[in-house]
Short mmCIF file of C-alpha atoms in Angstrom, two decimals:
data_model
loop_
_atom_site.label_atom_id
_atom_site.label_comp_id
_atom_site.label_asym_id
_atom_site.label_seq_id
_atom_site.Cartn_x
_atom_site.Cartn_y
_atom_site.Cartn_z
CA UNK A 1 -18.78 16.83 -22.34
CA UNK A 2 -21.88 16.95 -20.20
CA UNK A 3 -21.56 16.90 -16.45
CA UNK A 4 -21.71 13.42 -14.95
CA UNK A 5 -25.21 12.58 -13.83
CA UNK A 6 -26.35 10.00 -11.32
CA UNK A 7 -26.26 6.57 -12.87
CA UNK A 8 -29.59 5.28 -14.05
CA UNK A 9 -29.29 1.78 -12.63
CA UNK A 10 -31.94 -0.33 -14.29
CA UNK A 11 -33.94 -1.89 -11.45
CA UNK A 12 -31.15 -0.78 -9.13
CA UNK A 13 -28.69 -3.15 -10.68
CA UNK A 14 -25.54 -3.63 -8.67
CA UNK A 15 -22.62 -2.40 -10.81
CA UNK A 16 -25.02 -1.67 -13.65
CA UNK A 17 -24.19 0.19 -16.85
CA UNK A 18 -23.08 3.80 -16.46
CA UNK A 19 -24.84 6.70 -18.12
CA UNK A 20 -22.97 7.87 -21.23
CA UNK A 21 -21.75 11.21 -19.76
CA UNK A 22 -20.53 9.47 -16.61
CA UNK A 23 -18.83 6.74 -18.63
CA UNK A 24 -16.94 9.36 -20.65
CA UNK A 25 -15.98 11.25 -17.51
CA UNK A 26 -14.71 8.11 -15.79
CA UNK A 27 -12.70 7.10 -18.87
CA UNK A 28 -11.08 10.55 -19.06
CA UNK A 29 -10.25 10.63 -15.33
CA UNK A 30 -8.81 7.12 -15.30
CA UNK A 31 -6.71 7.81 -18.39
CA UNK A 32 -4.82 10.53 -16.50
CA UNK A 33 -4.60 8.40 -13.37
CA UNK A 34 -3.16 5.50 -15.37
CA UNK A 35 -0.36 7.65 -16.79
CA UNK A 36 0.31 9.01 -13.31
CA UNK A 37 0.30 5.47 -11.93
CA UNK A 38 2.96 4.34 -14.37
CA UNK A 39 5.13 7.33 -13.38
CA UNK A 40 4.46 6.49 -9.73
CA UNK A 41 5.58 2.92 -10.33
CA UNK A 42 8.76 4.13 -12.05
CA UNK A 43 9.47 6.54 -9.16
CA UNK A 44 9.00 3.79 -6.56
CA UNK A 45 11.34 1.41 -8.40
CA UNK A 46 13.90 4.21 -8.78
CA UNK A 47 13.74 4.94 -5.05
CA UNK A 48 14.21 1.27 -4.15
CA UNK A 49 17.20 0.89 -6.48
CA UNK A 50 18.71 4.18 -5.27
CA UNK A 51 18.33 3.19 -1.61
CA UNK A 52 19.58 -0.38 -1.97
CA UNK A 53 22.57 -0.16 -4.31
CA UNK A 54 25.58 0.38 -1.98
CA UNK A 55 27.57 2.90 -4.08
CA UNK A 56 24.64 5.33 -4.30
CA UNK A 57 22.58 4.49 -1.20
CA UNK A 58 24.32 7.14 0.89
CA UNK A 59 23.49 9.81 -1.68
CA UNK A 60 19.80 8.92 -1.40
CA UNK A 61 19.71 9.65 2.33
CA UNK A 62 21.70 12.85 1.80
CA UNK A 63 19.36 14.15 -0.89
CA UNK A 64 16.08 13.47 0.86
CA UNK A 65 17.35 14.88 4.18
CA UNK A 66 18.67 18.07 2.52
CA UNK A 67 16.96 21.08 4.14
CA UNK A 68 15.69 24.09 2.25
CA UNK A 69 13.17 26.84 2.95
CA UNK A 70 12.73 30.00 5.04
CA UNK A 71 13.45 29.07 8.65
CA UNK A 72 11.95 32.35 9.90
CA UNK A 73 8.57 31.16 8.66
CA UNK A 74 8.96 27.73 10.22
CA UNK A 75 9.44 26.17 6.79
CA UNK A 76 13.07 25.01 6.89
CA UNK A 77 12.14 21.48 5.78
CA UNK A 78 13.91 18.50 4.28
CA UNK A 79 13.09 17.54 0.71
CA UNK A 80 11.29 14.51 2.07
CA UNK A 81 9.05 16.72 4.22
CA UNK A 82 8.46 19.15 1.35
CA UNK A 83 7.25 16.18 -0.71
CA UNK A 84 5.02 14.79 2.06
CA UNK A 85 3.58 18.07 3.32
CA UNK A 86 3.86 20.27 0.25
CA UNK A 87 3.49 18.22 -2.91
CA UNK A 88 0.86 15.93 -1.42
CA UNK A 89 -1.24 19.03 -0.67
CA UNK A 90 -1.64 19.26 -4.48
CA UNK A 91 -2.72 15.60 -4.56
CA UNK A 92 -5.28 16.20 -1.81
CA UNK A 93 -6.46 19.40 -3.53
CA UNK A 94 -7.40 17.28 -6.56
CA UNK A 95 -8.98 14.71 -4.21
CA UNK A 96 -11.08 17.48 -2.68
CA UNK A 97 -12.33 18.54 -6.11
CA UNK A 98 -13.12 14.91 -7.02
CA UNK A 99 -15.08 14.47 -3.83
CA UNK A 100 -17.01 17.72 -4.35
CA UNK A 101 -17.87 16.73 -7.91
CA UNK A 102 -19.05 13.29 -6.82
CA UNK A 103 -21.27 14.92 -4.16
CA UNK A 104 -22.92 17.41 -6.51
CA UNK A 105 -22.84 15.74 -9.94
CA UNK A 106 -21.76 12.12 -9.60
CA UNK A 107 -22.93 8.88 -8.00
CA UNK A 108 -22.64 10.24 -4.46
CA UNK A 109 -25.37 12.78 -5.26
CA UNK A 110 -27.97 10.00 -5.26
CA UNK A 111 -28.18 8.38 -1.80
CA UNK A 112 -29.27 5.04 -3.24
CA UNK A 113 -26.43 4.96 -5.76
CA UNK A 114 -23.97 6.26 -3.14
CA UNK A 115 -24.81 3.53 -0.64
CA UNK A 116 -22.77 0.83 -2.40
CA UNK A 117 -19.40 2.61 -2.75
CA UNK A 118 -19.73 4.23 0.69
CA UNK A 119 -20.50 0.92 2.42
CA UNK A 120 -17.79 -0.87 0.44
CA UNK A 121 -15.21 1.85 1.19
CA UNK A 122 -16.07 1.97 4.90
CA UNK A 123 -15.91 -1.81 5.16
CA UNK A 124 -12.65 -1.73 3.21
CA UNK A 125 -11.15 0.61 5.82
CA UNK A 126 -12.60 -0.86 9.01
CA UNK A 127 -11.60 -4.46 8.24
CA UNK A 128 -7.88 -3.73 7.53
CA UNK A 129 -7.72 -1.66 10.73
CA UNK A 130 -9.27 -4.54 12.69
CA UNK A 131 -6.85 -7.03 11.15
CA UNK A 132 -3.91 -4.78 12.05
CA UNK A 133 -5.11 -4.27 15.64
CA UNK A 134 -5.81 -7.99 16.13
CA UNK A 135 -2.34 -8.99 14.87
CA UNK A 136 -0.66 -6.45 17.14
CA UNK A 137 -2.73 -7.31 20.20
CA UNK A 138 -1.87 -10.98 19.75
CA UNK A 139 1.78 -10.19 18.98
CA UNK A 140 2.24 -7.52 21.66
CA UNK A 141 2.99 -4.84 19.05
CA UNK A 142 2.11 -1.17 18.69
CA UNK A 143 -1.41 -0.31 17.58
CA UNK A 144 -0.35 3.17 16.44
CA UNK A 145 -0.24 2.05 12.82
CA UNK A 146 -3.85 0.87 12.62
CA UNK A 147 -4.62 3.38 9.85
CA UNK A 148 -1.69 2.44 7.58
CA UNK A 149 -3.45 -0.38 5.64
CA UNK A 150 -6.76 1.47 5.28
CA UNK A 151 -5.95 3.49 2.14
CA UNK A 152 -6.27 2.54 -1.55
CA UNK A 153 -3.99 4.04 -4.19
CA UNK A 154 -6.09 4.37 -7.35
CA UNK A 155 -3.15 5.49 -9.52
CA UNK A 156 -1.00 2.52 -8.54
CA UNK A 157 -3.95 0.14 -9.02
CA UNK A 158 -4.51 1.47 -12.53
CA UNK A 159 -0.79 1.19 -13.27
CA UNK A 160 -1.04 -2.49 -12.38
CA UNK A 161 -3.97 -2.86 -14.79
CA UNK A 162 -1.90 -1.15 -17.50
CA UNK A 163 1.10 -3.41 -16.87
CA UNK A 164 -0.84 -6.69 -16.90
CA UNK A 165 -2.89 -5.53 -19.88
CA UNK A 166 -6.34 -6.05 -18.40
CA UNK A 167 -9.26 -3.85 -19.41
CA UNK A 168 -12.02 -3.58 -16.84
CA UNK A 169 -15.62 -2.94 -17.95
CA UNK A 170 -16.74 0.63 -17.27
CA UNK A 171 -18.98 -0.36 -14.33
CA UNK A 172 -16.05 -1.95 -12.47
CA UNK A 173 -13.76 0.98 -13.32
CA UNK A 174 -16.33 3.46 -12.00
CA UNK A 175 -16.80 1.38 -8.85
CA UNK A 176 -13.04 1.37 -8.26
CA UNK A 177 -12.76 5.13 -8.86
CA UNK A 178 -15.71 6.06 -6.62
CA UNK A 179 -14.43 3.65 -3.99
CA UNK A 180 -11.06 5.41 -4.05
CA UNK A 181 -12.68 8.86 -3.77
CA UNK A 182 -14.65 7.82 -0.67
CA UNK A 183 -11.51 6.11 0.63
CA UNK A 184 -9.60 9.39 0.22
CA UNK A 185 -12.29 11.24 2.16
CA UNK A 186 -11.99 8.98 5.18
CA UNK A 187 -8.19 8.97 4.93
CA UNK A 188 -8.32 12.77 5.09
CA UNK A 189 -10.51 12.60 8.19
CA UNK A 190 -8.15 10.08 9.79
CA UNK A 191 -5.15 12.34 9.17
CA UNK A 192 -6.99 15.41 10.46
CA UNK A 193 -8.35 13.76 13.61
CA UNK A 194 -5.70 11.25 14.67
CA UNK A 195 -2.46 12.74 13.38
CA UNK A 196 -2.72 16.35 14.46
CA UNK A 197 0.05 17.44 16.82
CA UNK A 198 -0.15 20.25 19.39
CA UNK A 199 -2.23 23.01 17.84
CA UNK A 200 -0.92 26.54 17.39
CA UNK A 201 -4.25 28.40 17.53
CA UNK A 202 -3.02 31.75 16.10
CA UNK A 203 -1.61 29.96 13.05
CA UNK A 204 -4.76 27.84 12.74
CA UNK A 205 -6.90 30.97 13.03
CA UNK A 206 -4.87 32.57 10.25
CA UNK A 207 -5.34 29.51 8.04
CA UNK A 208 -9.10 29.53 8.66
CA UNK A 209 -9.23 33.26 7.87
CA UNK A 210 -7.34 32.56 4.65
CA UNK A 211 -9.81 29.84 3.73
CA UNK A 212 -12.73 32.21 4.39
CA UNK A 213 -11.10 34.79 2.10
CA UNK A 214 -10.51 32.06 -0.51
CA UNK A 215 -14.22 31.11 -0.35
CA UNK A 216 -15.34 34.77 -0.51
CA UNK A 217 -13.21 35.48 -3.60
CA UNK A 218 -14.58 32.39 -5.34
CA UNK A 219 -18.18 33.37 -4.60
CA UNK A 220 -17.50 36.94 -5.73
CA UNK A 221 -16.38 35.68 -9.13
CA UNK A 222 -12.80 36.91 -8.79
CA UNK A 223 -10.55 35.20 -11.33
CA UNK A 224 -6.82 34.93 -11.89
CA UNK A 225 -4.22 32.41 -10.75
CA UNK A 226 -2.08 35.32 -9.48
CA UNK A 227 -4.72 35.88 -6.79
CA UNK A 228 -5.37 32.30 -5.71
CA UNK A 229 -1.91 30.70 -5.94
CA UNK A 230 -0.23 33.16 -3.49
CA UNK A 231 -3.24 32.94 -1.17
CA UNK A 232 -3.13 29.13 -1.32
CA UNK A 233 0.58 29.16 -0.40
CA UNK A 234 -0.12 31.40 2.61
CA UNK A 235 -2.97 29.15 3.75
CA UNK A 236 -0.77 26.08 3.35
CA UNK A 237 2.09 27.66 5.35
CA UNK A 238 -0.21 28.69 8.18
CA UNK A 239 -1.85 25.25 8.25
CA UNK A 240 1.56 23.58 8.42
CA UNK A 241 2.64 25.78 11.34
CA UNK A 242 -0.68 25.22 13.14
CA UNK A 243 0.08 21.55 13.80
CA UNK A 244 -2.78 20.32 11.61
CA UNK A 245 -1.37 18.32 8.70
CA UNK A 246 -0.78 20.71 5.82
CA UNK A 247 -2.54 18.52 3.25
CA UNK A 248 -5.85 19.41 4.94
CA UNK A 249 -5.48 22.89 3.45
CA UNK A 250 -5.45 21.38 -0.05
CA UNK A 251 -8.59 19.36 0.63
CA UNK A 252 -10.43 22.35 2.08
CA UNK A 253 -9.68 24.54 -0.92
CA UNK A 254 -10.69 21.76 -3.34
CA UNK A 255 -14.05 21.36 -1.60
CA UNK A 256 -14.75 25.08 -1.93
CA UNK A 257 -14.68 25.08 -5.74
CA UNK A 258 -17.98 25.03 -7.58
CA UNK A 259 -18.36 21.74 -9.47
CA UNK A 260 -21.88 22.15 -10.83
CA UNK A 261 -22.35 23.73 -14.25
CA UNK A 262 -24.42 26.79 -14.91
CA UNK A 263 -26.37 27.27 -18.11
CA UNK A 264 -24.06 27.88 -21.03
CA UNK A 265 -20.94 26.56 -19.28
CA UNK A 266 -18.89 23.85 -20.96
CA UNK A 267 -17.20 23.08 -17.65
CA UNK A 268 -17.61 24.20 -14.05
CA UNK A 269 -14.72 26.08 -12.39
CA UNK A 270 -13.88 22.96 -10.38
CA UNK A 271 -13.72 20.76 -13.48
CA UNK A 272 -11.62 23.34 -15.31
CA UNK A 273 -9.11 23.69 -12.46
CA UNK A 274 -8.98 19.94 -11.93
CA UNK A 275 -8.21 19.51 -15.64
CA UNK A 276 -5.27 21.88 -15.21
CA UNK A 277 -3.96 20.61 -11.87
CA UNK A 278 -4.52 16.85 -12.16
CA UNK A 279 -1.55 16.33 -14.54
CA UNK A 280 0.66 18.28 -12.12
CA UNK A 281 -0.50 16.04 -9.28
CA UNK A 282 -0.26 12.75 -11.21
CA UNK A 283 2.94 13.43 -13.13
CA UNK A 284 4.96 15.44 -10.60
CA UNK A 285 3.65 15.70 -7.04
CA UNK A 286 2.85 12.05 -6.32
CA UNK A 287 5.86 10.52 -8.16
CA UNK A 288 8.25 12.88 -6.32
CA UNK A 289 6.65 11.94 -3.01
CA UNK A 290 7.15 8.27 -3.91
CA UNK A 291 10.75 8.94 -4.88
CA UNK A 292 11.55 10.33 -1.42
CA UNK A 293 9.27 8.04 0.60
CA UNK A 294 9.65 4.59 -0.97
CA UNK A 295 13.43 4.26 -0.64
CA UNK A 296 13.67 1.66 2.13
CA UNK A 297 16.10 -1.17 2.74
CA UNK A 298 15.00 -4.50 1.29
CA UNK A 299 17.78 -6.67 2.63
CA UNK A 300 17.04 -10.28 3.62
CA UNK A 301 16.93 -9.21 7.26
CA UNK A 302 14.56 -6.31 6.55
CA UNK A 303 12.20 -8.54 4.53
CA UNK A 304 12.25 -11.17 7.28
CA UNK A 305 11.33 -8.48 9.80
CA UNK A 306 8.23 -7.64 7.75
CA UNK A 307 6.82 -11.13 8.36
CA UNK A 308 7.95 -11.51 11.96
CA UNK A 309 7.26 -8.11 13.52
CA UNK A 310 3.57 -7.58 14.44
CA UNK A 311 3.43 -3.96 13.22
CA UNK A 312 4.65 -4.85 9.74
CA UNK A 313 2.80 -8.17 9.51
CA UNK A 314 -0.37 -6.32 10.48
CA UNK A 315 0.14 -3.91 7.57
CA UNK A 316 0.69 -6.71 5.04
CA UNK A 317 -2.29 -8.76 6.22
CA UNK A 318 -4.42 -5.62 6.48
CA UNK A 319 -3.78 -4.72 2.84
CA UNK A 320 -3.96 -8.21 1.35
CA UNK A 321 -6.62 -9.85 3.51
CA UNK A 322 -8.42 -7.03 5.31
CA UNK A 323 -9.04 -4.89 2.22
CA UNK A 324 -10.30 -7.80 0.14
CA UNK A 325 -12.62 -9.20 2.80
CA UNK A 326 -13.84 -5.73 3.79
CA UNK A 327 -14.76 -4.48 0.32
CA UNK A 328 -16.13 -7.79 -0.96
CA UNK A 329 -18.06 -8.40 2.26
CA UNK A 330 -19.43 -4.85 2.37
CA UNK A 331 -20.57 -5.07 -1.26
CA UNK A 332 -22.20 -8.46 -0.73
CA UNK A 333 -24.01 -7.25 2.40
CA UNK A 334 -25.17 -4.09 0.60
CA UNK A 335 -26.63 -6.25 -2.17
CA UNK A 336 -28.10 -8.71 0.33
CA UNK A 337 -29.97 -6.14 2.41
CA UNK A 338 -31.02 -3.80 -0.42
CA UNK A 339 -32.06 -6.76 -2.59
CA UNK A 340 -30.11 -5.30 -5.50
CA UNK A 341 -29.25 -7.71 -8.32
CA UNK A 342 -25.70 -7.96 -9.60
CA UNK A 343 -25.31 -6.86 -13.22
CA UNK A 344 -25.95 -9.99 -15.32
CA UNK A 345 -22.75 -9.34 -17.31
CA UNK A 346 -20.64 -9.66 -14.14
CA UNK A 347 -20.14 -12.23 -11.38
CA UNK A 348 -19.11 -12.09 -7.73
CA UNK A 349 -15.54 -13.20 -8.58
CA UNK A 350 -15.26 -9.88 -10.48
CA UNK A 351 -16.10 -7.99 -7.29
CA UNK A 352 -13.54 -10.11 -5.44
CA UNK A 353 -10.86 -9.22 -8.00
CA UNK A 354 -11.55 -5.48 -7.70
CA UNK A 355 -11.58 -5.80 -3.91
CA UNK A 356 -8.13 -7.41 -3.97
CA UNK A 357 -6.93 -4.69 -6.37
CA UNK A 358 -7.98 -2.09 -3.79
CA UNK A 359 -5.43 -3.67 -1.45
CA UNK A 360 -2.76 -1.68 -3.28
CA UNK A 361 -2.22 1.05 -0.72
CA UNK A 362 0.79 3.18 -1.56
CA UNK A 363 0.78 6.97 -1.44
CA UNK A 364 -1.50 7.63 1.53
CA UNK A 365 -0.37 4.46 3.33
CA UNK A 366 3.26 5.63 3.15
CA UNK A 367 2.22 9.06 4.43
CA UNK A 368 0.24 7.62 7.35
CA UNK A 369 3.14 5.28 8.13
CA UNK A 370 5.43 8.30 8.48
CA UNK A 371 2.92 10.05 10.74
CA UNK A 372 2.09 7.01 12.87
CA UNK A 373 5.68 6.16 13.76
CA UNK A 374 7.28 9.60 13.65
CA UNK A 375 10.48 9.59 15.69
CA UNK A 376 11.22 5.90 15.12
CA UNK A 377 13.06 5.90 11.81
CA UNK A 378 13.79 2.16 11.85
CA UNK A 379 10.17 1.16 12.41
CA UNK A 380 8.99 3.75 9.88
CA UNK A 381 11.19 2.22 7.19
CA UNK A 382 10.03 -1.29 8.12
CA UNK A 383 6.39 -0.21 7.89
CA UNK A 384 7.10 1.34 4.48
CA UNK A 385 8.66 -1.94 3.36
CA UNK A 386 5.52 -3.70 4.61
CA UNK A 387 3.35 -1.32 2.55
CA UNK A 388 5.42 -2.11 -0.55
CA UNK A 389 5.33 -5.88 0.02
CA UNK A 390 1.62 -5.86 0.90
CA UNK A 391 0.77 -3.77 -2.17
CA UNK A 392 2.88 -6.00 -4.42
CA UNK A 393 1.18 -9.12 -3.03
CA UNK A 394 -2.27 -7.57 -3.53
CA UNK A 395 -1.29 -6.62 -7.09
CA UNK A 396 -0.20 -10.18 -7.89
CA UNK A 397 -3.37 -11.71 -6.42
CA UNK A 398 -5.57 -9.20 -8.27
CA UNK A 399 -3.62 -9.72 -11.48
CA UNK A 400 -4.22 -13.48 -11.38
CA UNK A 401 -7.94 -13.07 -10.61
CA UNK A 402 -8.41 -10.46 -13.32
CA UNK A 403 -6.51 -12.46 -15.93
CA UNK A 404 -8.84 -15.40 -15.35
CA UNK A 405 -11.72 -13.19 -16.52
CA UNK A 406 -9.80 -11.15 -19.09
CA UNK A 407 -11.53 -12.68 -22.13
CA UNK A 408 -14.93 -11.81 -20.65
CA UNK A 409 -13.77 -8.26 -19.82
CA UNK A 410 -12.48 -7.68 -23.34
CA UNK A 411 -15.77 -8.85 -24.85
CA UNK A 412 -17.72 -6.51 -22.55
CA UNK A 413 -15.39 -3.59 -23.30
CA UNK A 414 -15.64 -4.16 -27.06
CA UNK A 415 -19.44 -4.23 -26.79
CA UNK A 416 -19.39 -0.99 -24.79
CA UNK A 417 -17.15 0.72 -27.38
CA UNK A 418 -18.80 -0.58 -30.57
CA UNK A 419 -20.12 2.26 -32.75
CA UNK A 420 -21.24 0.76 -36.07
CA UNK A 421 -23.18 3.83 -37.19
CA UNK A 422 -20.14 6.02 -36.40
CA UNK A 423 -22.08 8.82 -34.74
CA UNK A 424 -19.73 9.07 -31.76
CA UNK A 425 -22.14 7.31 -29.38
CA UNK A 426 -21.61 3.63 -28.53
CA UNK A 427 -24.39 1.49 -29.98
CA UNK A 428 -25.26 0.01 -26.58
CA UNK A 429 -26.58 3.44 -25.50
CA UNK A 430 -28.86 3.81 -28.56
CA UNK A 431 -30.87 0.61 -28.47
CA UNK A 432 -33.99 2.56 -27.44
CA UNK A 433 -33.52 5.18 -30.17
CA UNK A 434 -35.59 4.56 -33.35
CA UNK A 435 -33.26 6.79 -35.39
CA UNK A 436 -30.35 4.51 -34.52
CA UNK A 437 -32.15 1.44 -35.86
CA UNK A 438 -33.13 3.29 -39.06
CA UNK A 439 -29.49 4.32 -39.56
CA UNK A 440 -28.36 0.74 -39.00
CA UNK A 441 -31.01 -0.52 -41.45
CA UNK A 442 -29.68 1.86 -44.14
CA UNK A 443 -26.10 0.79 -43.38
CA UNK A 444 -26.97 -2.91 -43.68
CA UNK A 445 -29.01 -2.31 -46.86
CA UNK A 446 -26.04 -0.52 -48.42
CA UNK A 447 -23.77 -3.38 -47.34
CA UNK A 448 -26.21 -5.94 -48.73
CA UNK A 449 -26.40 -4.09 -52.06
CA UNK A 450 -22.61 -3.92 -52.21
CA UNK A 451 -22.31 -7.65 -51.49
CA UNK A 452 -24.89 -8.45 -54.19
CA UNK A 453 -22.86 -6.36 -56.67
CA UNK A 454 -19.66 -8.14 -55.65
CA UNK A 455 -21.39 -11.52 -55.92
CA UNK A 456 -22.60 -10.72 -59.43
CA UNK A 457 -19.12 -9.53 -60.44
CA UNK A 458 -17.54 -12.66 -58.96
CA UNK A 459 -20.06 -14.87 -60.79
CA UNK A 460 -19.41 -13.09 -64.07
CA UNK A 461 -15.66 -13.43 -63.62
CA UNK A 462 -16.05 -17.11 -62.78
CA UNK A 463 -18.22 -17.63 -65.89
CA UNK A 464 -15.70 -15.89 -68.14
CA UNK A 465 -12.87 -18.01 -66.75
CA UNK A 466 -14.88 -21.18 -67.32
CA UNK A 467 -15.67 -20.13 -70.90
CA UNK A 468 -12.03 -19.31 -71.56
CA UNK A 469 -11.05 -22.72 -70.22
CA UNK A 470 -13.46 -24.54 -72.54
CA UNK A 471 -12.24 -22.58 -75.55
CA UNK A 472 -8.66 -23.43 -74.73
CA UNK A 473 -9.52 -27.11 -74.51
CA UNK A 474 -11.14 -27.03 -78.00
CA UNK A 475 -8.05 -25.39 -79.47
CA UNK A 476 -5.71 -28.13 -78.19
CA UNK A 477 -4.41 -30.49 -80.94
CA UNK A 478 -6.02 -33.91 -81.01
#
């Protein structure tokens, strides 16, 4: 598969058709994310059942608070912390590779093509934060959780698409994926800047030295997982003890990988490693984090608190209203001021549906909720419940909007996938290729000849039957 190239947007069409290599890349990436999203959904439901069924609820708290790890290294952590600080480092490592690839080989390489998802993602983070802050200022609540509703969970969003059975056209899928990548970048920056505790400079210096060594080994062409995995664990441990959130180590190492292909390479090192690690992230790391993070009380009282307490109401409104308005408004403004035309196959309600789908903020929102209200376990659980309720509401709204256009989406998807000449390339990408039209002419000529033969055979059979009928009538007794 060729490396993704910047999309050739005809006349700078907004959400125009993807190039064939990029379309294939997006389809492959989203296929893995969809499977991971379904597992994530299962893990979240399991956590909620485990935490809310009285006979086993106590066991849930006992398991996730169980401590394990070398205390001498400052790593005697609960299973919940291992999931949040350790397993999510794998998730952010993959996010770092995705971001690097987008910057060197994807849409973000082209400033004009990058403008739309960047503006949409920024608007989709600023508006939820403003909604949260406004609700809490008016309700005399804490503004510490302003960042909770800013994140989009691409895996969970794709799981929703899989559950409701809606197939988005490739342009909308690519927009959602790129939006999520940019969203992850700013979420990483938020965690690094706003949720860093007191810094241990010797530990941070050791982590930076480890990252420099990691970069040097990569540039020197050193290979072997037995070199990089132990080094990555050391870097992660030092980063954790430095006070900077440990997931930043995963992002930094992901960004260091080379994601551009050299001549003769089938895949860059970054693409190869992402192909190996992404299933581990999607099928293990993120679902286990959800299992230990999503188990919150959903009693009548707890649910009522979500809609009456400003911190939790701000999260719900930020995800459902802020995300939708931010992304849709940012996209519309980008089109308005760049004079880009929306793809004629799509309509603004399609952008609105994707914007509402981006209101599903799960993994990173739960993580930021834990960081924002650390030390207040009750409020942390209430904010998590708000994330779940807000994401569920956004999923329902998006599901309804997408279902209204499902017939149109299916027609577009079928047109994108149609390959009548069976050469492995969708016909829509060969309309400017003379060879394609000659192949199709031969195919239709062969079909026409076959139909003429069948017509002649049918006519002959019909004539024989008619003759046999006449003969039978003559043989009947008078």
